[in-house]
PDB file of N, CA and C in Angstrom:
ATOM      1  N   MET O 215       0.709  -1.102  -0.169  1.00 69.00           N
ATOM      2  CA  MET O 215      -0.072   0.100  -0.056  1.00 69.00           C
ATOM      3  C   MET O 215       0.776   1.392  -0.023  1.00 69.00           C
ATOM      4  N   ASP O 216       1.861   1.224   0.445  1.00 75.00           N
ATOM      5  CA  ASP O 216       2.987   2.142   0.627  1.00 75.00           C
ATOM      6  C   ASP O 216       3.195   2.670  -0.564  1.00 75.00           C
ATOM      7  N   PHE O 217       3.452   1.789  -1.426  1.00 80.00           N
ATOM      8  CA  PHE O 217       4.209   1.974  -3.187  1.00 80.00           C
ATOM      9  C   PHE O 217       2.798   2.893  -3.589  1.00 80.00           C
ATOM     10  N   LEU O 218       1.520   2.867  -3.249  1.00 79.00           N
ATOM     11  CA  LEU O 218       0.481   3.424  -3.873  1.00 79.00           C
ATOM     12  C   LEU O 218       0.593   5.259  -3.333  1.00 79.00           C
ATOM     13  N   LYS O 219       1.083   5.253  -2.271  1.00 78.00           N
ATOM     14  CA  LYS O 219       1.148   6.343  -1.499  1.00 78.00           C
ATOM     15  C   LYS O 219       2.213   7.338  -2.584  1.00 78.00           C
ATOM     16  N   LYS O 220       3.428   6.774  -2.798  1.00 81.00           N
ATOM     17  CA  LYS O 220       4.569   7.418  -3.333  1.00 81.00           C
ATOM     18  C   LYS O 220       4.382   7.567  -4.895  1.00 81.00           C
ATOM     19  N   LEU O 221       3.477   7.100  -5.850  1.00 83.00           N
ATOM     20  CA  LEU O 221       2.614   7.832  -6.933  1.00 83.00           C
ATOM     21  C   LEU O 221       2.024   8.839  -6.894  1.00 83.00           C
ATOM     22  N   VAL O 222       1.625   9.173  -5.736  1.00 83.00           N
ATOM     23  CA  VAL O 222       0.680  10.017  -5.773  1.00 83.00           C
ATOM     24  C   VAL O 222       1.329  11.407  -5.818  1.00 83.00           C
ATOM     25  N   PRO O 223       1.093  12.975  -6.245  1.00 83.00           N
ATOM     26  CA  PRO O 223       1.846  13.753  -6.683  1.00 83.00           C
ATOM     27  C   PRO O 223       1.676  14.721  -4.837  1.00 83.00           C
ATOM     28  N   ASP O 224       3.188  15.425  -5.090  1.00 82.00           N
ATOM     29  CA  ASP O 224       3.107  16.396  -3.850  1.00 82.00           C
ATOM     30  C   ASP O 224       1.777  17.249  -3.651  1.00 82.00           C
ATOM     31  N   PHE O 225       1.500  17.616  -4.431  1.00 77.00           N
ATOM     32  CA  PHE O 225       0.385  19.002  -4.456  1.00 77.00           C
ATOM     33  C   PHE O 225      -0.771  18.320  -4.043  1.00 77.00           C
ATOM     34  N   ILE O 226      -1.172  17.014  -4.439  1.00 78.00           N
ATOM     35  CA  ILE O 226      -2.361  16.113  -3.897  1.00 78.00           C
ATOM     36  C   ILE O 226      -2.447  16.006  -3.041  1.00 78.00           C
ATOM     37  N   LYS O 227      -1.576  15.602  -1.963  1.00 77.00           N
ATOM     38  CA  LYS O 227      -0.893  15.465  -1.118  1.00 77.00           C
ATOM     39  C   LYS O 227      -1.444  16.376   0.019  1.00 77.00           C
ATOM     40  N   ASN O 228      -0.761  18.076  -0.574  1.00 79.00           N
ATOM     41  CA  ASN O 228      -1.299  18.987   0.472  1.00 79.00           C
ATOM     42  C   ASN O 228      -2.498  19.445   0.075  1.00 79.00           C
ATOM     43  N   ILE O 229      -3.225  18.938   0.072  1.00 78.00           N
ATOM     44  CA  ILE O 229      -4.199  19.557  -0.109  1.00 78.00           C
ATOM     45  C   ILE O 229      -5.101  18.948   1.044  1.00 78.00           C
ATOM     46  N   PRO O 230      -5.626  20.304   1.716  1.00 77.00           N
ATOM     47  CA  PRO O 230      -6.524  20.070   3.035  1.00 77.00           C
ATOM     48  C   PRO O 230      -7.730  19.343   3.042  1.00 77.00           C
ATOM     49  N   CYS O 231      -8.001  18.416   3.694  1.00 78.00           N
ATOM     50  CA  CYS O 231      -9.100  17.749   3.669  1.00 78.00           C
ATOM     51  C   CYS O 231      -9.768  17.781   4.602  1.00 78.00           C
ATOM     52  N   HIS O 232     -10.060  18.652   5.717  1.00 82.00           N
ATOM     53  CA  HIS O 232     -10.538  18.618   6.823  1.00 82.00           C
ATOM     54  C   HIS O 232     -11.864  19.465   6.741  1.00 82.00           C
ATOM     55  N   MET O 233     -12.750  19.404   7.812  1.00 85.00           N
ATOM     56  CA  MET O 233     -13.872  20.449   8.125  1.00 85.00           C
ATOM     57  C   MET O 233     -14.231  20.029   9.802  1.00 85.00           C
ATOM     58  N   ASP O 234     -14.117  21.421   9.938  1.00 87.00           N
ATOM     59  CA  ASP O 234     -14.373  21.328  11.452  1.00 87.00           C
ATOM     60  C   ASP O 234     -16.172  21.658  11.805  1.00 87.00           C
ATOM     61  N   PHE O 235     -16.190  20.991  13.012  1.00 89.00           N
ATOM     62  CA  PHE O 235     -17.536  20.776  13.618  1.00 89.00           C
ATOM     63  C   PHE O 235     -18.599  22.000  13.048  1.00 89.00           C
ATOM     64  N   ASP O 236     -18.303  22.965  13.056  1.00 90.00           N
ATOM     65  CA  ASP O 236     -19.182  24.339  12.548  1.00 90.00           C
ATOM     66  C   ASP O 236     -19.316  24.150  10.825  1.00 90.00           C
ATOM     67  N   GLY O 237     -18.205  23.639  10.446  1.00 89.00           N
ATOM     68  CA  GLY O 237     -18.605  23.931   8.774  1.00 89.00           C
ATOM     69  C   GLY O 237     -19.280  22.343   8.307  1.00 89.00           C
ATOM     70  N   GLN O 238     -18.897  21.576   9.368  1.00 91.00           N
ATOM     71  CA  GLN O 238     -19.945  20.334   9.276  1.00 91.00           C
ATOM     72  C   GLN O 238     -21.465  20.512   9.133  1.00 91.00           C
ATOM     73  N   ARG O 239     -21.645  21.290  10.525  1.00 93.00           N
ATOM     74  CA  ARG O 239     -23.134  21.988  10.790  1.00 93.00           C
ATOM     75  C   ARG O 239     -23.608  22.701   9.289  1.00 93.00           C
ATOM     76  N   ARG O 240     -22.889  23.776   8.768  1.00 93.00           N
ATOM     77  CA  ARG O 240     -23.040  24.281   7.516  1.00 93.00           C
ATOM     78  C   ARG O 240     -23.618  24.195   7.105  1.00 93.00           C
ATOM     79  N   ALA O 241     -22.691  22.870   6.186  1.00 93.00           N
ATOM     80  CA  ALA O 241     -22.669  22.096   4.970  1.00 93.00           C
ATOM     81  C   ALA O 241     -23.851  20.963   5.080  1.00 93.00           C
ATOM     82  N   GLU O 242     -24.122  20.866   5.970  1.00 95.00           N
ATOM     83  CA  GLU O 242     -25.258  19.805   6.125  1.00 95.00           C
ATOM     84  C   GLU O 242     -27.004  20.730   6.152  1.00 95.00           C
ATOM     85  N   LYS O 243     -26.311  21.604   6.700  1.00 96.00           N
ATOM     86  CA  LYS O 243     -27.617  22.776   6.527  1.00 96.00           C
ATOM     87  C   LYS O 243     -27.996  23.652   5.280  1.00 96.00           C
ATOM     88  N   THR O 244     -26.661  23.584   4.593  1.00 94.00           N
ATOM     89  CA  THR O 244     -26.760  24.035   2.850  1.00 94.00           C
ATOM     90  C   THR O 244     -27.411  22.769   2.515  1.00 94.00           C
ATOM     91  N   PHE O 245     -26.718  21.641   2.586  1.00 96.00           N
ATOM     92  CA  PHE O 245     -27.172  20.454   1.876  1.00 96.00           C
ATOM     93  C   PHE O 245     -29.159  20.246   2.141  1.00 96.00           C
ATOM     94  N   GLN O 246     -29.395  20.302   3.158  1.00 96.00           N
ATOM     95  CA  GLN O 246     -30.913  20.283   3.177  1.00 96.00           C
ATOM     96  C   GLN O 246     -31.938  21.312   2.466  1.00 96.00           C
ATOM     97  N   VAL O 247     -31.144  22.393   2.786  1.00 97.00           N
ATOM     98  CA  VAL O 247     -32.001  23.632   2.182  1.00 97.00           C
ATOM     99  C   VAL O 247     -32.085  23.539   0.503  1.00 97.00           C
ATOM    100  N   ILE O 248     -30.653  22.700  -0.229  1.00 97.00           N
ATOM    101  CA  ILE O 248     -31.078  23.354  -1.699  1.00 97.00           C
ATOM    102  C   ILE O 248     -31.621  21.657  -1.996  1.00 97.00           C
ATOM    103  N   ILE O 249     -31.694  20.524  -1.345  1.00 97.00           N
ATOM    104  CA  ILE O 249     -32.749  20.211  -1.714  1.00 97.00           C
ATOM    105  C   ILE O 249     -34.276  19.730  -1.435  1.00 97.00           C
ATOM    106  N   LEU O 250     -34.497  20.627  -0.089  1.00 97.00           N
ATOM    107  CA  LEU O 250     -35.954  21.042  -0.073  1.00 97.00           C
ATOM    108  C   LEU O 250     -36.095  21.508  -0.668  1.00 97.00           C
ATOM    109  N   LEU O 251     -35.533  22.798  -1.641  1.00 98.00           N
ATOM    110  CA  LEU O 251     -36.250  24.260  -2.510  1.00 98.00           C
ATOM    111  C   LEU O 251     -36.220  23.220  -3.760  1.00 98.00           C
ATOM    112  N   PHE O 252     -34.921  22.104  -4.360  1.00 97.00           N
ATOM    113  CA  PHE O 252     -35.275  21.893  -5.620  1.00 97.00           C
ATOM    114  C   PHE O 252     -36.642  20.992  -5.824  1.00 97.00           C
ATOM    115  N   ALA O 253     -36.974  20.230  -4.815  1.00 97.00           N
ATOM    116  CA  ALA O 253     -37.890  19.003  -4.319  1.00 97.00           C
ATOM    117  C   ALA O 253     -39.137  20.239  -4.410  1.00 97.00           C
ATOM    118  N   ALA O 254     -39.305  21.331  -3.506  1.00 97.00           N
ATOM    119  CA  ALA O 254     -40.498  21.686  -3.979  1.00 97.00           C
ATOM    120  C   ALA O 254     -40.566  22.694  -5.466  1.00 97.00           C
ATOM    121  N   VAL O 255     -39.803  23.091  -5.806  1.00 97.00           N
ATOM    122  CA  VAL O 255     -39.840  23.559  -7.336  1.00 97.00           C
ATOM    123  C   VAL O 255     -39.836  22.445  -8.081  1.00 97.00           C
ATOM    124  N   GLY O 256     -39.405  21.017  -8.009  1.00 97.00           N
ATOM    125  CA  GLY O 256     -39.749  20.073  -8.801  1.00 97.00           C
ATOM    126  C   GLY O 256     -40.800  19.993  -8.746  1.00 97.00           C
ATOM    127  N   PHE O 257     -41.453  19.837  -7.092  1.00 96.00           N
ATOM    128  CA  PHE O 257     -42.964  19.018  -7.605  1.00 96.00           C
ATOM    129  C   PHE O 257     -43.898  20.604  -8.064  1.00 96.00           C
ATOM    130  N   VAL O 258     -43.816  21.474  -8.193  1.00 97.00           N
ATOM    131  CA  VAL O 258     -44.564  22.230  -8.881  1.00 97.00           C
ATOM    132  C   VAL O 258     -44.530  22.677 -10.173  1.00 97.00           C
ATOM    133  N   TRP O 259     -43.270  22.451 -10.852  1.00 96.00           N
ATOM    134  CA  TRP O 259     -42.971  22.357 -12.138  1.00 96.00           C
ATOM    135  C   TRP O 259     -44.116  20.924 -12.700  1.00 96.00           C
ATOM    136  N   GLY O 260     -43.621  19.608 -11.785  1.00 96.00           N
ATOM    137  CA  GLY O 260     -44.023  18.748 -12.612  1.00 96.00           C
ATOM    138  C   GLY O 260     -45.415  18.401 -12.357  1.00 96.00           C
ATOM    139  N   TYR O 261     -46.099  19.169 -11.478  1.00 95.00           N
ATOM    140  CA  TYR O 261     -47.431  19.412 -11.453  1.00 95.00           C
ATOM    141  C   TYR O 261     -48.400  20.065 -12.680  1.00 95.00           C
ATOM    142  N   ILE O 262     -47.362  21.052 -13.087  1.00 96.00           N
ATOM    143  CA  ILE O 262     -47.620  22.201 -13.965  1.00 96.00           C
ATOM    144  C   ILE O 262     -47.898  21.586 -15.198  1.00 96.00           C
ATOM    145  N   CYS O 263     -46.325  20.687 -15.536  1.00 95.00           N
ATOM    146  CA  CYS O 263     -46.232  20.033 -16.721  1.00 95.00           C
ATOM    147  C   CYS O 263     -47.329  18.570 -17.041  1.00 95.00           C
ATOM    148  N   GLN O 264     -47.474  18.193 -15.337  1.00 94.00           N
ATOM    149  CA  GLN O 264     -47.689  16.509 -15.609  1.00 94.00           C
ATOM    150  C   GLN O 264     -46.917  15.499 -16.224  1.00 94.00           C
ATOM    151  N   GLN O 265     -45.802  15.959 -15.391  1.00 94.00           N
ATOM    152  CA  GLN O 265     -44.716  15.340 -15.909  1.00 94.00           C
ATOM    153  C   GLN O 265     -44.063  14.660 -14.258  1.00 94.00           C
ATOM    154  N   PHE O 266     -43.984  13.375 -14.261  1.00 95.00           N
ATOM    155  CA  PHE O 266     -43.548  13.127 -13.128  1.00 95.00           C
ATOM    156  C   PHE O 266     -41.975  13.081 -13.047  1.00 95.00           C
ATOM    157  N   SER O 267     -41.732  12.809 -14.796  1.00 95.00           N
ATOM    158  CA  SER O 267     -40.133  12.907 -15.040  1.00 95.00           C
ATOM    159  C   SER O 267     -39.357  13.795 -14.333  1.00 95.00           C
ATOM    160  N   GLN O 268     -40.050  14.996 -14.576  1.00 95.00           N
ATOM    161  CA  GLN O 268     -39.675  16.297 -14.568  1.00 95.00           C
ATOM    162  C   GLN O 268     -39.397  16.636 -13.132  1.00 95.00           C
ATOM    163  N   THR O 269     -40.355  16.165 -12.337  1.00 96.00           N
ATOM    164  CA  THR O 269     -39.897  16.242 -10.872  1.00 96.00           C
ATOM    165  C   THR O 269     -38.402  15.707 -10.391  1.00 96.00           C
ATOM    166  N   ILE O 270     -38.130  14.608 -11.172  1.00 96.00           N
ATOM    167  CA  ILE O 270     -36.970  14.043 -10.395  1.00 96.00           C
ATOM    168  C   ILE O 270     -35.923  14.337 -11.134  1.00 96.00           C
ATOM    169  N   TYR O 271     -36.286  15.061 -12.521  1.00 97.00           N
ATOM    170  CA  TYR O 271     -34.768  15.533 -13.005  1.00 97.00           C
ATOM    171  C   TYR O 271     -34.455  16.622 -11.992  1.00 97.00           C
ATOM    172  N   ILE O 272     -35.210  17.675 -11.565  1.00 97.00           N
ATOM    173  CA  ILE O 272     -35.258  18.739 -11.118  1.00 97.00           C
ATOM    174  C   ILE O 272     -34.288  18.637  -9.604  1.00 97.00           C
ATOM    175  N   LEU O 273     -35.284  16.868  -8.833  1.00 96.00           N
ATOM    176  CA  LEU O 273     -34.549  16.916  -8.139  1.00 96.00           C
ATOM    177  C   LEU O 273     -33.050  16.293  -7.919  1.00 96.00           C
ATOM    178  N   ILE O 274     -33.163  15.597  -8.986  1.00 97.00           N
ATOM    179  CA  ILE O 274     -31.574  14.814  -8.713  1.00 97.00           C
ATOM    180  C   ILE O 274     -30.325  16.164  -9.502  1.00 97.00           C
ATOM    181  N   ALA O 275     -31.049  17.250 -10.048  1.00 97.00           N
ATOM    182  CA  ALA O 275     -30.181  18.689 -10.413  1.00 97.00           C
ATOM    183  C   ALA O 275     -29.622  19.094  -8.767  1.00 97.00           C
ATOM    184  N   GLY O 276     -30.949  19.270  -8.167  1.00 97.00           N
ATOM    185  CA  GLY O 276     -30.673  19.832  -6.748  1.00 97.00           C
ATOM    186  C   GLY O 276     -29.709  18.758  -6.191  1.00 97.00           C
ATOM    187  N   PHE O 277     -29.778  17.401  -6.410  1.00 97.00           N
ATOM    188  CA  PHE O 277     -28.843  16.765  -5.572  1.00 97.00           C
ATOM    189  C   PHE O 277     -27.812  16.914  -6.023  1.00 97.00           C
ATOM    190  N   LEU O 278     -27.220  16.961  -7.058  1.00 97.00           N
ATOM    191  CA  LEU O 278     -25.801  17.213  -7.593  1.00 97.00           C
ATOM    192  C   LEU O 278     -24.947  17.987  -6.969  1.00 97.00           C
ATOM    193  N   LEU O 279     -26.239  19.576  -7.103  1.00 97.00           N
ATOM    194  CA  LEU O 279     -25.343  20.788  -6.797  1.00 97.00           C
ATOM    195  C   LEU O 279     -25.379  20.707  -5.567  1.00 97.00           C
ATOM    196  N   SER O 280     -26.453  20.401  -4.457  1.00 96.00           N
ATOM    197  CA  SER O 280     -26.077  20.094  -3.144  1.00 96.00           C
ATOM    198  C   SER O 280     -24.721  19.340  -3.066  1.00 96.00           C
ATOM    199  N   CYS O 281     -24.469  18.182  -3.793  1.00 95.00           N
ATOM    200  CA  CYS O 281     -23.152  17.618  -3.227  1.00 95.00           C
ATOM    201  C   CYS O 281     -22.079  18.129  -3.904  1.00 95.00           C
ATOM    202  N   LEU O 282     -21.873  19.302  -4.266  1.00 95.00           N
ATOM    203  CA  LEU O 282     -20.753  19.576  -5.195  1.00 95.00           C
ATOM    204  C   LEU O 282     -20.821  20.774  -3.758  1.00 95.00           C
ATOM    205  N   LEU O 283     -21.552  21.721  -3.389  1.00 94.00           N
ATOM    206  CA  LEU O 283     -21.358  22.347  -2.547  1.00 94.00           C
ATOM    207  C   LEU O 283     -20.958  21.972  -1.121  1.00 94.00           C
ATOM    208  N   SER O 284     -21.617  20.558  -1.103  1.00 92.00           N
ATOM    209  CA  SER O 284     -21.722  20.414   1.020  1.00 92.00           C
ATOM    210  C   SER O 284     -20.386  19.647   0.559  1.00 92.00           C
ATOM    211  N   LEU O 285     -20.013  18.274  -0.186  1.00 89.00           N
ATOM    212  CA  LEU O 285     -18.968  17.801   0.246  1.00 89.00           C
ATOM    213  C   LEU O 285     -17.752  17.632   0.197  1.00 89.00           C
ATOM    214  N   PRO O 286     -17.402  18.401  -0.699  1.00 88.00           N
ATOM    215  CA  PRO O 286     -15.629  18.575  -0.445  1.00 88.00           C
ATOM    216  C   PRO O 286     -15.756  19.719   0.633  1.00 88.00           C
ATOM    217  N   PRO O 287     -14.474  19.507   0.972  1.00 87.00           N
ATOM    218  CA  PRO O 287     -14.208  20.670   2.344  1.00 87.00           C
ATOM    219  C   PRO O 287     -13.518  21.853   1.812  1.00 87.00           C
ATOM    220  N   TRP O 288     -14.577  22.760   1.142  1.00 87.00           N
ATOM    221  CA  TRP O 288     -14.481  23.702   0.863  1.00 87.00           C
ATOM    222  C   TRP O 288     -13.483  24.943   2.327  1.00 87.00           C
ATOM    223  N   PRO O 289     -12.821  25.919   1.555  1.00 87.00           N
ATOM    224  CA  PRO O 289     -12.271  26.792   2.895  1.00 87.00           C
ATOM    225  C   PRO O 289     -13.471  27.013   3.649  1.00 87.00           C
ATOM    226  N   ILE O 290     -14.685  28.177   3.472  1.00 88.00           N
ATOM    227  CA  ILE O 290     -15.632  28.506   3.971  1.00 88.00           C
ATOM    228  C   ILE O 290     -16.421  27.500   5.038  1.00 88.00           C
ATOM    229  N   TYR O 291     -15.723  25.719   5.077  1.00 86.00           N
ATOM    230  CA  TYR O 291     -16.055  24.920   5.857  1.00 86.00           C
ATOM    231  C   TYR O 291     -15.047  25.020   7.216  1.00 86.00           C
ATOM    232  N   ARG O 292     -13.687  25.761   6.870  1.00 85.00           N
ATOM    233  CA  ARG O 292     -12.704  25.512   7.727  1.00 85.00           C
ATOM    234  C   ARG O 292     -12.570  26.505   9.087  1.00 85.00           C
ATOM    235  N   HIS O 293     -13.161  27.333   9.031  1.00 86.00           N
ATOM    236  CA  HIS O 293     -13.373  28.975   9.449  1.00 86.00           C
ATOM    237  C   HIS O 293     -13.119  28.708  11.201  1.00 86.00           C
ATOM    238  N   LYS O 294     -13.542  27.504  12.187  1.00 83.00           N
ATOM    239  CA  LYS O 294     -13.529  27.544  13.299  1.00 83.00           C
ATOM    240  C   LYS O 294     -12.628  26.263  13.422  1.00 83.00           C
ATOM    241  N   PRO O 295     -11.441  26.254  13.642  1.00 81.00           N
ATOM    242  CA  PRO O 295     -10.743  24.782  13.858  1.00 81.00           C
ATOM    243  C   PRO O 295     -11.121  24.697  15.871  1.00 81.00           C
ATOM    244  N   LEU O 296     -11.228  23.680  16.449  1.00 79.00           N
ATOM    245  CA  LEU O 296     -11.305  23.605  17.689  1.00 79.00           C
ATOM    246  C   LEU O 296      -9.413  23.079  17.994  1.00 79.00           C
ATOM    247  N   LYS O 297      -9.623  23.538  19.156  1.00 82.00           N
ATOM    248  CA  LYS O 297      -8.172  23.794  19.824  1.00 82.00           C
ATOM    249  C   LYS O 297      -8.258  22.419  20.931  1.00 82.00           C
ATOM    250  N   TRP O 298      -7.785  21.678  20.679  1.00 80.00           N
ATOM    251  CA  TRP O 298      -7.333  20.229  21.352  1.00 80.00           C
ATOM    252  C   TRP O 298      -6.277  20.756  22.469  1.00 80.00           C
ATOM    253  N   GLN O 299      -6.795  20.493  24.039  1.00 84.00           N
ATOM    254  CA  GLN O 299      -5.862  20.312  25.208  1.00 84.00           C
ATOM    255  C   GLN O 299      -4.784  19.183  24.654  1.00 84.00           C
ATOM    256  N   PRO O 300      -3.579  19.333  25.406  1.00 86.00           N
ATOM    257  CA  PRO O 300      -2.576  18.816  25.037  1.00 86.00           C
ATOM    258  C   PRO O 300      -2.605  17.501  25.783  1.00 86.00           C
ATOM    259  N   SER O 301      -1.775  16.706  25.422  1.00 84.00           N
ATOM    260  CA  SER O 301      -2.085  14.982  25.753  1.00 84.00           C
ATOM    261  C   SER O 301      -1.366  15.083  27.145  1.00 84.00           C
ATOM    262  N   ARG O 302      -2.080  13.853  27.652  1.00 85.00           N
ATOM    263  CA  ARG O 302      -1.040  13.738  29.129  1.00 85.00           C
ATOM    264  C   ARG O 302      -0.287  12.570  29.088  1.00 85.00           C
ATOM    265  N   HIS O 303       0.819  12.850  29.421  1.00 82.00           N
ATOM    266  CA  HIS O 303       1.924  11.352  29.491  1.00 82.00           C
ATOM    267  C   HIS O 303       2.281  10.961  30.962  1.00 82.00           C
ATOM    268  N   TYR O 304       1.522   9.929  31.226  1.00 79.00           N
ATOM    269  CA  TYR O 304       1.644   8.872  32.082  1.00 79.00           C
ATOM    270  C   TYR O 304       2.922   8.300  32.356  1.00 79.00           C
ATOM    271  N   GLY O 305       3.780   8.486  33.582  1.00 70.00           N
ATOM    272  CA  GLY O 305       5.111   7.775  33.209  1.00 70.00           C
ATOM    273  C   GLY O 305       4.691   6.148  34.261  1.00 70.00           C
ATOM    274  N   ASP O 306       5.397   5.780  34.809  1.00 56.00           N
ATOM    275  CA  ASP O 306       5.147   4.115  34.832  1.00 56.00           C
ATOM    276  C   ASP O 306       5.351   4.034  36.340  1.00 56.00           C
ATOM    277  N   SER O 307       5.520   5.402  37.169  1.00 55.00           N
ATOM    278  CA  SER O 307       5.481   5.262  38.676  1.00 55.00           C
ATOM    279  C   SER O 307       3.738   5.703  38.961  1.00 55.00           C
ATOM    280  N   GLU O 308       3.201   5.448  40.340  1.00 53.00           N
ATOM    281  CA  GLU O 308       2.182   5.381  40.528  1.00 53.00           C
ATOM    282  C   GLU O 308       1.651   6.875  40.886  1.00 53.00           C
ATOM    283  N   GLU O 309       2.939   8.099  40.881  1.00 54.00           N
ATOM    284  CA  GLU O 309       2.699   8.997  41.292  1.00 54.00           C
ATOM    285  C   GLU O 309       1.991   9.768  40.058  1.00 54.00           C
ATOM    286  N   ASN O 310       1.997   9.610  39.036  1.00 52.00           N
ATOM    287  CA  ASN O 310       1.842   9.825  37.329  1.00 52.00           C
ATOM    288  C   ASN O 310       0.245   9.841  37.418  1.00 52.00           C
ATOM    289  N   GLN O 311      -0.335   8.724  38.288  1.00 53.00           N
ATOM    290  CA  GLN O 311      -1.623   8.090  37.306  1.00 53.00           C
ATOM    291  C   GLN O 311      -2.493   8.437  38.049  1.00 53.00           C
ATOM    292  N   PRO O 312      -4.005   8.973  37.846  1.00 56.00           N
ATOM    293  CA  PRO O 312      -4.764   9.591  37.784  1.00 56.00           C
ATOM    294  C   PRO O 312      -5.284   9.027  38.995  1.00 56.00           C
ATOM    295  N   GLN O 313      -6.031   9.757  40.190  1.00 58.00           N
ATOM    296  CA  GLN O 313      -6.364   9.160  41.433  1.00 58.00           C
ATOM    297  C   GLN O 313      -7.772   8.845  41.247  1.00 58.00           C
ATOM    298  N   SER O 314      -8.162   7.371  41.603  1.00 56.00           N
ATOM    299  CA  SER O 314      -9.833   7.480  41.597  1.00 56.00           C
ATOM    300  C   SER O 314     -10.631   7.710  42.645  1.00 56.00           C
ATOM    301  N   SER O 315     -11.621   8.563  42.446  1.00 53.00           N
ATOM    302  CA  SER O 315     -12.299   9.364  42.881  1.00 53.00           C
ATOM    303  C   SER O 315     -13.385   8.468  43.729  1.00 53.00           C
ATOM    304  N   PRO O 316     -13.593   8.547  45.092  1.00 54.00           N
ATOM    305  CA  PRO O 316     -14.410   7.694  45.766  1.00 54.00           C
ATOM    306  C   PRO O 316     -15.797   8.012  45.837  1.00 54.00           C
ATOM    307  N   ALA O 317     -16.763   6.891  46.076  1.00 53.00           N
ATOM    308  CA  ALA O 317     -18.116   7.040  45.713  1.00 53.00           C
ATOM    309  C   ALA O 317     -18.560   8.551  46.006  1.00 53.00           C
ATOM    310  N   VAL O 318     -19.789   8.933  45.580  1.00 55.00           N
ATOM    311  CA  VAL O 318     -20.528   9.864  46.146  1.00 55.00           C
ATOM    312  C   VAL O 318     -21.026   9.385  47.531  1.00 55.00           C
ATOM    313  N   GLY O 319     -20.475  10.832  48.756  1.00 55.00           N
ATOM    314  CA  GLY O 319     -20.955  10.521  50.227  1.00 55.00           C
ATOM    315  C   GLY O 319     -19.692   9.727  50.744  1.00 55.00           C
ATOM    316  N   GLY O 320     -18.750   8.897  50.249  1.00 53.00           N
ATOM    317  CA  GLY O 320     -17.740   8.037  50.918  1.00 53.00           C
ATOM    318  C   GLY O 320     -17.590   7.160  50.972  1.00 53.00           C
ATOM    319  N   LYS O 321     -19.023   6.701  51.441  1.00 56.00           N
ATOM    320  CA  LYS O 321     -19.317   4.732  51.949  1.00 56.00           C
ATOM    321  C   LYS O 321     -19.530   4.226  50.786  1.00 56.00           C
ATOM    322  N   SER O 322     -20.014   3.416  50.773  1.00 56.00           N
ATOM    323  CA  SER O 322     -20.545   2.047  49.755  1.00 56.00           C
ATOM    324  C   SER O 322     -21.689   1.828  51.056  1.00 56.00           C
ATOM    325  N   LYS O 323     -22.781   1.594  50.358  1.00 60.00           N
ATOM    326  CA  LYS O 323     -23.988   0.816  50.804  1.00 60.00           C
ATOM    327  C   LYS O 323     -24.054  -0.379  50.446  1.00 60.00           C
ATOM    328  N   LYS O 324     -24.184  -1.198  51.663  1.00 63.00           N
ATOM    329  CA  LYS O 324     -24.620  -2.420  51.318  1.00 63.00           C
ATOM    330  C   LYS O 324     -25.903  -2.778  51.198  1.00 63.00           C
ATOM    331  N   LYS O 325     -26.441  -4.162  50.029  1.00 64.00           N
ATOM    332  CA  LYS O 325     -28.102  -4.258  50.491  1.00 64.00           C
ATOM    333  C   LYS O 325     -28.068  -4.900  51.356  1.00 64.00           C
ATOM    334  N   LYS O 326     -29.498  -5.056  51.743  1.00 66.00           N
ATOM    335  CA  LYS O 326     -29.898  -5.659  53.282  1.00 66.00           C
ATOM    336  C   LYS O 326     -30.687  -6.849  52.505  1.00 66.00           C
ATOM    337  N   PRO O 327     -30.263  -8.153  52.894  1.00 68.00           N
ATOM    338  CA  PRO O 327     -31.003  -9.199  52.448  1.00 68.00           C
ATOM    339  C   PRO O 327     -32.569  -8.883  52.621  1.00 68.00           C
ATOM    340  N   MET O 328     -33.259  -9.209  52.061  1.00 64.00           N
ATOM    341  CA  MET O 328     -34.889  -9.576  51.995  1.00 64.00           C
ATOM    342  C   MET O 328     -35.249 -10.274  52.770  1.00 64.00           C
TER     343      MET O 328
END
């Protein structure tokens, strides 16, 4: 599989292919709005023409347009990247291990036999 990675040109490897969470929300909203608009227009036009095929053609055109606008990671979908917290590195000693917190109330309650 590594030999395939060597065949890919560098300018293709450097294309950013990520989308932040806000960009995902915006892409999904864009996709839904375009599909709904084209479905409504297609329904009305198909009703006027009395051709169901016209409705389907308009809906397919809306689907293709929405895919073109929302699937690629366009720069408009990368405005708010997440700031990740630095990772924690725990050593072998128990001093660096996270402490387990006691149960709420400090004591465990035993069930009484019935």
